Amino acid sequence: MSLTGEKTKPMKLADVTSINVHRTKTEMEEFNRVLGGGVVPGSLVLIGGDPGIGKSTLLLQVSTQLSQVGTVLYVSGEESAQQIKLRAERLGDIDSEFYLYAETNMQSVRAEVERIQPDFLIIDSIQTIMSPEISGMQGSVSQVREVTAELMQLAKTNNIAIFIVGHVTKEGTLAGPRMLEHMVDTVLYFEGERHHTFRILRAVKNRFGSTNEIGIFEMQSGGLVEVLNPSQVFLEERLDGATGSSIVVTMEGTRPILAEVQALVTPTMFGNAKRTTTGLDFNRASLIMAVLEKRAGLLLQNQDAYLKSAGGVKLDEPAIDLAVAVAIASSYKDKPTNPQECFVGELGLTGEVRRVNRIEQRINEAAKLGFTKIYVPKNSLTGISTPSGIEVVGVSTLSEVLKKVF
């Protein structure tokens, strides 16, 4: 039996007729890109994120836009209809094809879906909806599994695009059974620092598109606004002549973004040197400091080090290593880096600068934003074309970079 309840039989792949999936586009291009080009009919999309990060705001904005092209049923198990109406009025116009339903009973939700026959269904959140046919409290493993299975069947049999909100644990993973992520078509994470206005929508699973795409938004009083040039936003507050700062061209999915890495190195006041990181991986930072000490001759064992990525963006790819090392060396030597230079490269334990992917895109993004020099791994330069206006310096070792920069 298929998901739609029809009887099936094995077929040769060559005999299967392919279909062109018609995607519904929202007014948010960032949201469309993360989904793979738009909302797919009959898809089940799970959105997770920390409390208060803006999941409900995002879906409410998307819902009001989708109501322009189809019927939307917004089911809330956490807020009353009046609360949602207040937020919706703040976000913009509400179309007549937008239905609100404050309910936690899955049978009642199914009945209303059959009555209204919406094109889009939003469930906020999956942990608050329960099926009376299954024993267990709201949010329990058995309840979440059963409700998700019913929603999957609803999506496939009625060709409804369904979005469900999922809570996350303290570790940042989706709460409930791991099976929840396997059952749905798409899993999106809505990330960001609560004390910063920027939010990142990241796909970690997508049956209808790439998992390498992200969307960047800024939370404003009128809702979420797309950030079309995040590099400029992350760099606009950088101080000229400041020590302990370097620029890296990092890849977020298939999009190159310039971000600032900051380091503050000071003599320790106690026996053991302190290391802290914000937005950077702690173990990677410790490794880079060990390489700097062993291969570049920087005496860091009696120095406290505080590292962060400016603007609240999280940097976790290997290509940031060289920029982190340069920022640490800049603070240690108390010498500023050139504000028109940026750095890309992975560091090995022997002090070599290793190749990274998508180097041409990174160079073009740096040139577009007015940088005049970029340090990249020498082995990554074979067979690429570089734009005019930027000097591309191929380097092999960390010591070579530090000699050229300072």
Tab-separated table of C-alpha atoms in Angstrom:
chain	number	residue	atom	x	y	z
A	1	MET	CA	0.000	0.000	0.000
A	2	SER	CA	1.254	3.497	-0.828
A	3	LEU	CA	1.019	6.536	1.453
A	4	THR	CA	-2.153	7.541	-0.387
A	5	GLY	CA	-3.792	4.185	0.398
A	6	GLU	CA	-3.719	2.891	-3.188
A	7	LYS	CA	-2.664	-0.638	-4.019
A	8	THR	CA	0.671	-0.678	-5.821
A	9	LYS	CA	2.900	-3.162	-7.624
A	10	PRO	CA	6.583	-3.125	-8.609
A	11	MET	CA	7.422	-1.183	-11.768
A	12	LYS	CA	10.532	-0.760	-13.872
A	13	LEU	CA	12.153	2.604	-13.248
A	14	ALA	CA	12.106	3.309	-17.004
A	15	ASP	CA	8.298	2.854	-17.014
A	16	VAL	CA	7.651	5.324	-14.188
A	17	THR	CA	6.278	8.596	-15.548
A	18	SER	CA	8.075	11.651	-14.229
A	19	ILE	CA	6.126	14.712	-13.167
A	20	ASN	CA	6.970	18.386	-13.010
A	21	VAL	CA	6.404	19.525	-9.433
A	22	HIS	CA	4.569	22.868	-9.356
A	23	ARG	CA	5.975	24.875	-6.475
A	24	THR	CA	4.129	27.737	-4.820
A	25	LYS	CA	6.450	30.687	-4.243
A	26	THR	CA	6.117	33.016	-1.278
A	27	GLU	CA	7.164	36.663	-1.295
A	28	MET	CA	10.256	35.655	0.729
A	29	GLU	CA	12.964	34.626	-1.732
A	30	GLU	CA	15.162	33.445	1.142
A	31	PHE	CA	12.419	31.072	2.305
A	32	ASN	CA	11.821	29.818	-1.254
A	33	ARG	CA	15.519	29.080	-1.750
A	34	VAL	CA	15.838	27.029	1.446
A	35	LEU	CA	12.843	24.910	0.408
A	36	GLY	CA	14.429	24.302	-3.007
A	37	GLY	CA	12.435	26.843	-5.014
A	38	GLY	CA	9.071	27.099	-3.251
A	39	VAL	CA	6.426	25.127	-1.362
A	40	VAL	CA	5.737	21.666	-2.821
A	41	PRO	CA	2.077	20.437	-2.695
A	42	GLY	CA	1.680	17.340	-0.536
A	43	SER	CA	4.935	17.961	1.359
A	44	LEU	CA	5.397	17.725	5.137
A	45	VAL	CA	7.872	20.301	6.471
A	46	LEU	CA	9.163	20.332	10.055
A	47	ILE	CA	10.575	23.597	11.490
A	48	GLY	CA	12.542	23.483	14.751
A	49	GLY	CA	14.231	26.175	16.808
A	50	ASP	CA	14.782	27.573	20.290
A	51	PRO	CA	11.824	29.101	22.171
A	52	GLY	CA	11.228	32.737	21.211
A	53	ILE	CA	13.495	32.613	18.164
A	54	GLY	CA	10.621	33.472	15.779
A	55	LYS	CA	9.286	30.172	14.396
A	56	SER	CA	5.648	31.174	14.796
A	57	THR	CA	6.344	34.644	13.406
A	58	LEU	CA	8.024	33.152	10.332
A	59	LEU	CA	5.160	30.728	9.657
A	60	LEU	CA	2.529	33.402	10.245
A	61	GLN	CA	4.225	35.678	7.693
A	62	VAL	CA	4.544	32.808	5.220
A	63	SER	CA	0.892	31.846	5.837
A	64	THR	CA	-0.437	35.339	5.122
A	65	GLN	CA	1.495	35.326	1.827
A	66	LEU	CA	0.308	31.831	0.870
A	67	SER	CA	-3.296	32.863	1.575
A	68	GLN	CA	-3.033	35.141	-1.473
A	69	VAL	CA	-2.808	32.080	-3.744
A	70	GLY	CA	-4.699	29.401	-1.780
A	71	THR	CA	-6.595	28.525	1.385
A	72	VAL	CA	-4.603	28.367	4.637
A	73	LEU	CA	-5.639	26.627	7.868
A	74	TYR	CA	-3.486	27.676	10.837
A	75	VAL	CA	-3.917	25.310	13.797
A	76	SER	CA	-2.494	26.569	17.095
A	77	GLY	CA	-2.267	24.441	20.201
A	78	GLU	CA	-0.267	27.036	22.132
A	79	GLU	CA	-1.994	30.378	21.539
A	80	SER	CA	-5.571	31.573	21.317
A	81	ALA	CA	-7.033	32.927	18.072
A	82	GLN	CA	-6.997	36.431	19.573
A	83	GLN	CA	-3.257	36.248	20.316
A	84	ILE	CA	-2.490	35.144	16.760
A	85	LYS	CA	-4.734	37.891	15.345
A	86	LEU	CA	-2.785	40.517	17.298
A	87	ARG	CA	0.530	39.286	15.887
A	88	ALA	CA	-0.891	38.945	12.374
A	89	GLU	CA	-2.127	42.567	12.398
A	90	ARG	CA	1.380	43.688	13.318
A	91	LEU	CA	2.866	41.705	10.424
A	92	GLY	CA	0.607	42.998	7.667
A	93	ASP	CA	-2.577	42.399	5.706
A	94	ILE	CA	-4.668	39.279	6.330
A	95	ASP	CA	-6.419	37.637	3.413
A	96	SER	CA	-9.959	36.256	3.681
A	97	GLU	CA	-8.688	32.742	2.831
A	98	PHE	CA	-6.774	32.517	6.130
A	99	TYR	CA	-8.487	30.306	8.729
A	100	LEU	CA	-7.468	30.205	12.405
A	101	TYR	CA	-8.205	27.175	14.572
A	102	ALA	CA	-7.160	26.891	18.229
A	103	GLU	CA	-7.328	23.114	18.852
A	104	THR	CA	-5.225	20.275	20.248
A	105	ASN	CA	-7.380	17.284	19.242
A	106	MET	CA	-6.142	15.560	16.080
A	107	GLN	CA	-9.606	14.166	15.247
A	108	SER	CA	-11.075	17.688	15.281
A	109	VAL	CA	-8.197	18.969	13.132
A	110	ARG	CA	-8.765	16.186	10.593
A	111	ALA	CA	-12.508	16.969	10.468
A	112	GLU	CA	-11.853	20.663	9.789
A	113	VAL	CA	-9.286	19.818	7.108
A	114	GLU	CA	-11.896	17.671	5.337
A	115	ARG	CA	-14.481	20.458	5.668
A	116	ILE	CA	-12.345	23.429	4.618
A	117	GLN	CA	-10.046	21.496	2.231
A	118	PRO	CA	-7.118	23.917	2.597
A	119	ASP	CA	-4.119	24.077	0.274
A	120	PHE	CA	-1.776	24.767	3.184
A	121	LEU	CA	-1.941	23.548	6.792
A	122	ILE	CA	0.197	24.884	9.666
A	123	ILE	CA	0.465	22.995	12.980
A	124	ASP	CA	1.932	25.018	15.863
A	125	SER	CA	3.218	22.885	17.491
A	126	ILE	CA	3.359	19.112	16.992
A	127	GLN	CA	4.001	18.537	20.725
A	128	THR	CA	0.644	20.120	21.670
A	129	ILE	CA	-1.544	18.053	19.301
A	130	MET	CA	-2.768	14.688	20.589
A	131	SER	CA	-4.739	11.783	19.174
A	132	PRO	CA	-7.426	10.478	21.603
A	133	GLU	CA	-7.046	7.008	20.080
A	134	ILE	CA	-3.506	6.691	21.475
A	135	SER	CA	-2.664	6.496	25.171
A	136	GLY	CA	-0.053	8.900	26.485
A	137	MET	CA	0.248	12.564	27.336
A	138	GLN	CA	0.676	15.430	24.892
A	139	GLY	CA	4.216	15.482	23.513
A	140	SER	CA	4.964	11.866	24.424
A	141	VAL	CA	6.836	9.670	21.941
A	142	SER	CA	3.743	7.643	21.013
A	143	GLN	CA	1.558	10.745	20.559
A	144	VAL	CA	4.089	12.638	18.418
A	145	ARG	CA	4.673	9.564	16.236
A	146	GLU	CA	0.953	8.920	15.702
A	147	VAL	CA	0.030	12.562	15.014
A	148	THR	CA	2.910	12.944	12.541
A	149	ALA	CA	1.832	9.751	10.743
A	150	GLU	CA	-1.726	11.101	10.455
A	151	LEU	CA	-0.441	14.437	9.122
A	152	MET	CA	1.737	12.634	6.582
A	153	GLN	CA	-1.301	10.718	5.352
A	154	LEU	CA	-3.344	13.939	5.186
A	155	ALA	CA	-0.599	15.645	3.154
A	156	LYS	CA	-0.269	12.834	0.616
A	157	THR	CA	-3.944	11.920	0.182
A	158	ASN	CA	-5.221	15.513	-0.083
A	159	ASN	CA	-2.130	17.081	-1.709
A	160	ILE	CA	-1.857	19.592	1.129
A	161	ALA	CA	1.448	21.275	1.991
A	162	ILE	CA	1.786	20.952	5.777
A	163	PHE	CA	4.194	22.867	8.031
A	164	ILE	CA	4.679	21.666	11.610
A	165	VAL	CA	6.577	23.429	14.392
A	166	GLY	CA	8.746	21.257	16.634
A	167	HIS	CA	10.240	22.098	20.016
A	168	VAL	CA	13.955	21.579	20.602
A	169	THR	CA	15.867	20.171	23.572
A	170	LYS	CA	18.552	21.959	25.612
A	171	GLU	CA	21.153	20.503	23.225
A	172	GLY	CA	19.405	22.188	20.273
A	173	THR	CA	18.046	19.003	18.658
A	174	LEU	CA	14.373	18.431	17.911
A	175	ALA	CA	12.441	17.064	20.869
A	176	GLY	CA	10.541	13.810	20.545
A	177	PRO	CA	11.461	10.599	18.767
A	178	ARG	CA	14.255	10.669	16.193
A	179	MET	CA	11.763	8.995	13.874
A	180	LEU	CA	10.005	12.369	13.561
A	181	GLU	CA	12.804	13.709	11.335
A	182	HIS	CA	12.792	10.529	9.218
A	183	MET	CA	9.034	10.678	8.609
A	184	VAL	CA	8.823	14.210	7.226
A	185	ASP	CA	9.966	15.406	3.786
A	186	THR	CA	11.902	18.469	4.924
A	187	VAL	CA	13.548	19.492	8.206
A	188	LEU	CA	14.401	23.158	8.731
A	189	TYR	CA	16.179	24.705	11.705
A	190	PHE	CA	15.567	28.335	12.623
A	191	GLU	CA	18.710	29.542	14.393
A	192	GLY	CA	20.065	32.728	15.887
A	193	GLU	CA	21.109	34.466	19.066
A	194	ARG	CA	18.218	35.857	21.076
A	195	HIS	CA	20.303	38.978	21.754
A	196	HIS	CA	20.959	39.573	18.040
A	197	THR	CA	18.384	40.419	15.410
A	198	PHE	CA	19.710	38.064	12.736
A	199	ARG	CA	18.121	34.668	12.138
A	200	ILE	CA	19.291	31.828	9.880
A	201	LEU	CA	16.907	29.300	8.344
A	202	ARG	CA	18.865	26.155	7.534
A	203	ALA	CA	17.734	22.959	5.770
A	204	VAL	CA	19.166	19.753	7.279
A	205	LYS	CA	16.948	17.431	5.227
A	206	ASN	CA	15.092	18.158	1.994
A	207	ARG	CA	13.565	15.604	-0.370
A	208	PHE	CA	12.734	18.360	-2.865
A	209	GLY	CA	15.964	20.359	-2.904
A	210	SER	CA	19.468	20.883	-1.587
A	211	THR	CA	20.402	20.776	2.102
A	212	ASN	CA	23.192	23.275	1.423
A	213	GLU	CA	20.997	26.370	1.342
A	214	ILE	CA	20.347	28.907	4.081
A	215	GLY	CA	18.122	31.956	4.361
A	216	ILE	CA	19.101	34.980	6.455
A	217	PHE	CA	16.497	37.223	8.081
A	218	GLU	CA	16.482	40.151	10.478
A	219	MET	CA	13.862	40.374	13.211
A	220	GLN	CA	12.283	43.823	13.204
A	221	SER	CA	9.199	45.314	14.889
A	222	GLY	CA	7.117	44.528	11.803
A	223	GLY	CA	8.289	40.909	11.577
A	224	LEU	CA	11.086	39.129	9.749
A	225	VAL	CA	12.809	40.955	6.891
A	226	GLU	CA	15.098	39.266	4.360
A	227	VAL	CA	18.805	40.132	4.492
A	228	LEU	CA	19.912	40.222	0.857
A	229	ASN	CA	23.551	41.200	1.507
A	230	PRO	CA	24.555	39.587	4.817
A	231	SER	CA	28.305	40.174	4.269
A	232	GLN	CA	27.855	43.944	4.334
A	233	VAL	CA	25.714	43.701	7.474
A	234	PHE	CA	28.262	41.564	9.342
A	235	LEU	CA	31.161	43.901	8.448
A	236	GLU	CA	29.605	47.364	8.790
A	237	GLU	CA	30.673	47.882	12.439
A	238	ARG	CA	34.295	46.773	12.035
A	239	LEU	CA	36.867	49.252	13.423
A	240	ASP	CA	39.797	50.330	11.258
A	241	GLY	CA	43.175	49.746	12.869
A	242	ALA	CA	41.858	47.434	15.586
A	243	THR	CA	44.089	44.525	16.580
A	244	GLY	CA	42.820	40.954	16.930
A	245	SER	CA	40.461	41.161	13.957
A	246	SER	CA	40.447	39.362	10.606
A	247	ILE	CA	37.948	38.739	7.815
A	248	VAL	CA	37.054	35.297	6.475
A	249	VAL	CA	34.978	34.327	3.450
A	250	THR	CA	32.899	31.450	4.777
A	251	MET	CA	30.381	29.341	2.889
A	252	GLU	CA	26.859	29.003	4.237
A	253	GLY	CA	25.482	26.356	1.944
A	254	THR	CA	26.211	27.571	-1.580
A	255	ARG	CA	26.338	31.218	-0.527
A	256	PRO	CA	29.657	32.949	0.315
A	257	ILE	CA	29.493	35.288	3.308
A	258	LEU	CA	32.196	37.563	4.687
A	259	ALA	CA	32.367	37.544	8.475
A	260	GLU	CA	34.670	39.054	11.077
A	261	VAL	CA	36.655	36.896	13.498
A	262	GLN	CA	37.796	38.661	16.681
A	263	ALA	CA	40.437	37.571	19.190
A	264	LEU	CA	41.635	39.066	22.463
A	265	VAL	CA	44.861	37.601	23.881
A	266	THR	CA	46.008	38.830	27.302
A	267	PRO	CA	48.524	37.524	29.881
A	268	THR	CA	46.868	35.141	32.335
A	269	MET	CA	46.552	36.175	35.960
A	270	PHE	CA	46.304	32.628	37.275
A	271	GLY	CA	48.111	29.332	36.764
A	272	ASN	CA	45.967	27.938	33.932
A	273	ALA	CA	45.302	29.978	30.806
A	274	LYS	CA	41.615	30.559	30.043
A	275	ARG	CA	40.064	29.919	26.639
A	276	THR	CA	36.523	30.989	25.640
A	277	THR	CA	34.772	31.007	22.266
A	278	THR	CA	31.508	32.491	20.997
A	279	GLY	CA	30.223	31.398	17.605
A	280	LEU	CA	33.357	29.273	17.036
A	281	ASP	CA	34.093	25.662	17.894
A	282	PHE	CA	36.097	25.498	21.144
A	283	ASN	CA	38.114	22.410	20.175
A	284	ARG	CA	39.032	23.901	16.795
A	285	ALA	CA	40.210	27.118	18.483
A	286	SER	CA	42.374	25.124	20.918
A	287	LEU	CA	43.889	23.195	18.001
A	288	ILE	CA	44.708	26.410	16.111
A	289	MET	CA	46.381	27.910	19.193
A	290	ALA	CA	48.496	24.756	19.594
A	291	VAL	CA	49.591	25.004	15.937
A	292	LEU	CA	50.452	28.709	16.400
A	293	GLU	CA	52.605	27.882	19.407
A	294	LYS	CA	54.400	24.894	17.878
A	295	ARG	CA	54.753	25.994	14.229
A	296	ALA	CA	54.781	29.804	14.414
A	297	GLY	CA	56.657	30.358	17.677
A	298	LEU	CA	53.906	32.261	19.532
A	299	LEU	CA	54.120	31.674	23.296
A	300	LEU	CA	50.408	31.280	24.083
A	301	GLN	CA	50.485	28.851	27.014
A	302	ASN	CA	50.525	31.720	29.538
A	303	GLN	CA	47.936	33.803	27.650
A	304	ASP	CA	44.172	33.975	28.135
A	305	ALA	CA	42.347	33.894	24.779
A	306	TYR	CA	38.820	35.094	24.046
A	307	LEU	CA	37.523	34.365	20.544
A	308	LYS	CA	34.247	35.253	18.858
A	309	SER	CA	32.583	35.681	15.496
A	310	ALA	CA	31.066	39.143	15.281
A	311	GLY	CA	27.363	39.655	14.583
A	312	GLY	CA	26.105	36.423	16.142
A	313	VAL	CA	26.845	34.249	13.082
A	314	LYS	CA	28.184	30.743	13.818
A	315	LEU	CA	31.315	29.738	11.910
A	316	ASP	CA	32.041	26.017	11.861
A	317	GLU	CA	33.729	25.111	8.574
A	318	PRO	CA	37.476	24.258	8.295
A	319	ALA	CA	38.125	27.196	5.927
A	320	ILE	CA	37.947	29.661	8.851
A	321	ASP	CA	41.138	28.279	10.449
A	322	LEU	CA	43.531	30.715	8.777
A	323	ALA	CA	41.444	33.780	9.710
A	324	VAL	CA	41.212	32.612	13.342
A	325	ALA	CA	44.997	32.103	13.466
A	326	VAL	CA	45.659	35.570	11.984
A	327	ALA	CA	43.261	37.208	14.474
A	328	ILE	CA	45.008	35.487	17.408
A	329	ALA	CA	48.444	36.478	16.100
A	330	SER	CA	47.268	40.065	15.540
A	331	SER	CA	46.115	40.391	19.149
A	332	TYR	CA	49.243	38.646	20.501
A	333	LYS	CA	51.628	40.860	18.522
A	334	ASP	CA	49.361	43.912	19.038
A	335	LYS	CA	49.570	44.671	15.312
A	336	PRO	CA	46.435	45.335	13.225
A	337	THR	CA	45.665	43.520	9.985
A	338	ASN	CA	44.977	45.430	6.784
A	339	PRO	CA	41.207	46.098	6.673
A	340	GLN	CA	41.234	45.398	2.914
A	341	GLU	CA	42.613	41.847	3.325
A	342	CYS	CA	40.772	38.604	4.035
A	343	PHE	CA	41.808	35.021	4.684
A	344	VAL	CA	40.615	31.566	3.640
A	345	GLY	CA	42.225	28.214	4.419
A	346	GLU	CA	42.245	25.113	6.593
A	347	LEU	CA	45.207	24.547	8.921
A	348	GLY	CA	46.899	21.183	9.332
A	349	LEU	CA	48.749	20.128	12.475
A	350	THR	CA	52.104	20.560	10.740
A	351	GLY	CA	51.295	24.209	10.009
A	352	GLU	CA	50.364	23.750	6.338
A	353	VAL	CA	47.474	25.653	4.741
A	354	ARG	CA	45.210	23.066	3.137
A	355	ARG	CA	42.869	23.518	0.176
A	356	VAL	CA	39.165	24.364	0.629
A	357	ASN	CA	36.154	24.091	-1.679
A	358	ARG	CA	34.418	26.777	-3.770
A	359	ILE	CA	37.479	29.045	-3.747
A	360	GLU	CA	36.404	30.922	-6.883
A	361	GLN	CA	33.073	31.937	-5.323
A	362	ARG	CA	34.853	33.125	-2.190
A	363	ILE	CA	37.296	35.264	-4.181
A	364	ASN	CA	34.482	36.814	-6.247
A	365	GLU	CA	32.500	37.700	-3.106
A	366	ALA	CA	35.557	39.393	-1.542
A	367	ALA	CA	36.180	41.348	-4.746
A	368	LYS	CA	32.531	42.389	-4.931
A	369	LEU	CA	32.733	43.922	-1.465
A	370	GLY	CA	35.872	45.924	-2.258
A	371	PHE	CA	38.632	43.820	-0.690
A	372	THR	CA	41.998	44.253	-2.434
A	373	LYS	CA	43.836	41.127	-1.240
A	374	ILE	CA	42.852	37.605	-0.238
A	375	TYR	CA	45.106	34.862	1.139
A	376	VAL	CA	44.105	31.394	-0.033
A	377	PRO	CA	45.707	27.916	-0.128
A	378	LYS	CA	48.157	27.671	-3.054
A	379	ASN	CA	46.794	24.245	-4.028
A	380	SER	CA	43.290	25.673	-4.518
A	381	LEU	CA	44.373	28.075	-7.269
A	382	THR	CA	44.807	25.559	-10.084
A	383	GLY	CA	42.396	26.078	-12.957
A	384	ILE	CA	40.458	29.040	-11.568
A	385	SER	CA	39.934	32.519	-13.010
A	386	THR	CA	40.275	35.492	-10.678
A	387	PRO	CA	38.470	38.836	-11.061
A	388	SER	CA	40.290	42.111	-11.585
A	389	GLY	CA	40.774	44.485	-8.671
A	390	ILE	CA	41.797	41.899	-6.072
A	391	GLU	CA	45.212	40.328	-5.473
A	392	VAL	CA	45.012	36.603	-4.809
A	393	VAL	CA	47.960	35.363	-2.713
A	394	GLY	CA	48.520	31.608	-2.683
A	395	VAL	CA	50.179	30.399	0.545
A	396	SER	CA	51.443	27.007	1.713
A	397	THR	CA	52.207	27.454	5.425
A	398	LEU	CA	50.947	29.449	8.393
A	399	SER	CA	54.399	30.953	9.005
A	400	GLU	CA	54.428	32.271	5.434
A	401	VAL	CA	51.096	34.051	5.997
A	402	LEU	CA	52.183	35.638	9.281
A	403	LYS	CA	55.411	36.938	7.718
A	404	LYS	CA	53.488	38.577	4.882
A	405	VAL	CA	50.713	40.036	7.061
A	406	PHE	CA	52.834	41.382	9.952
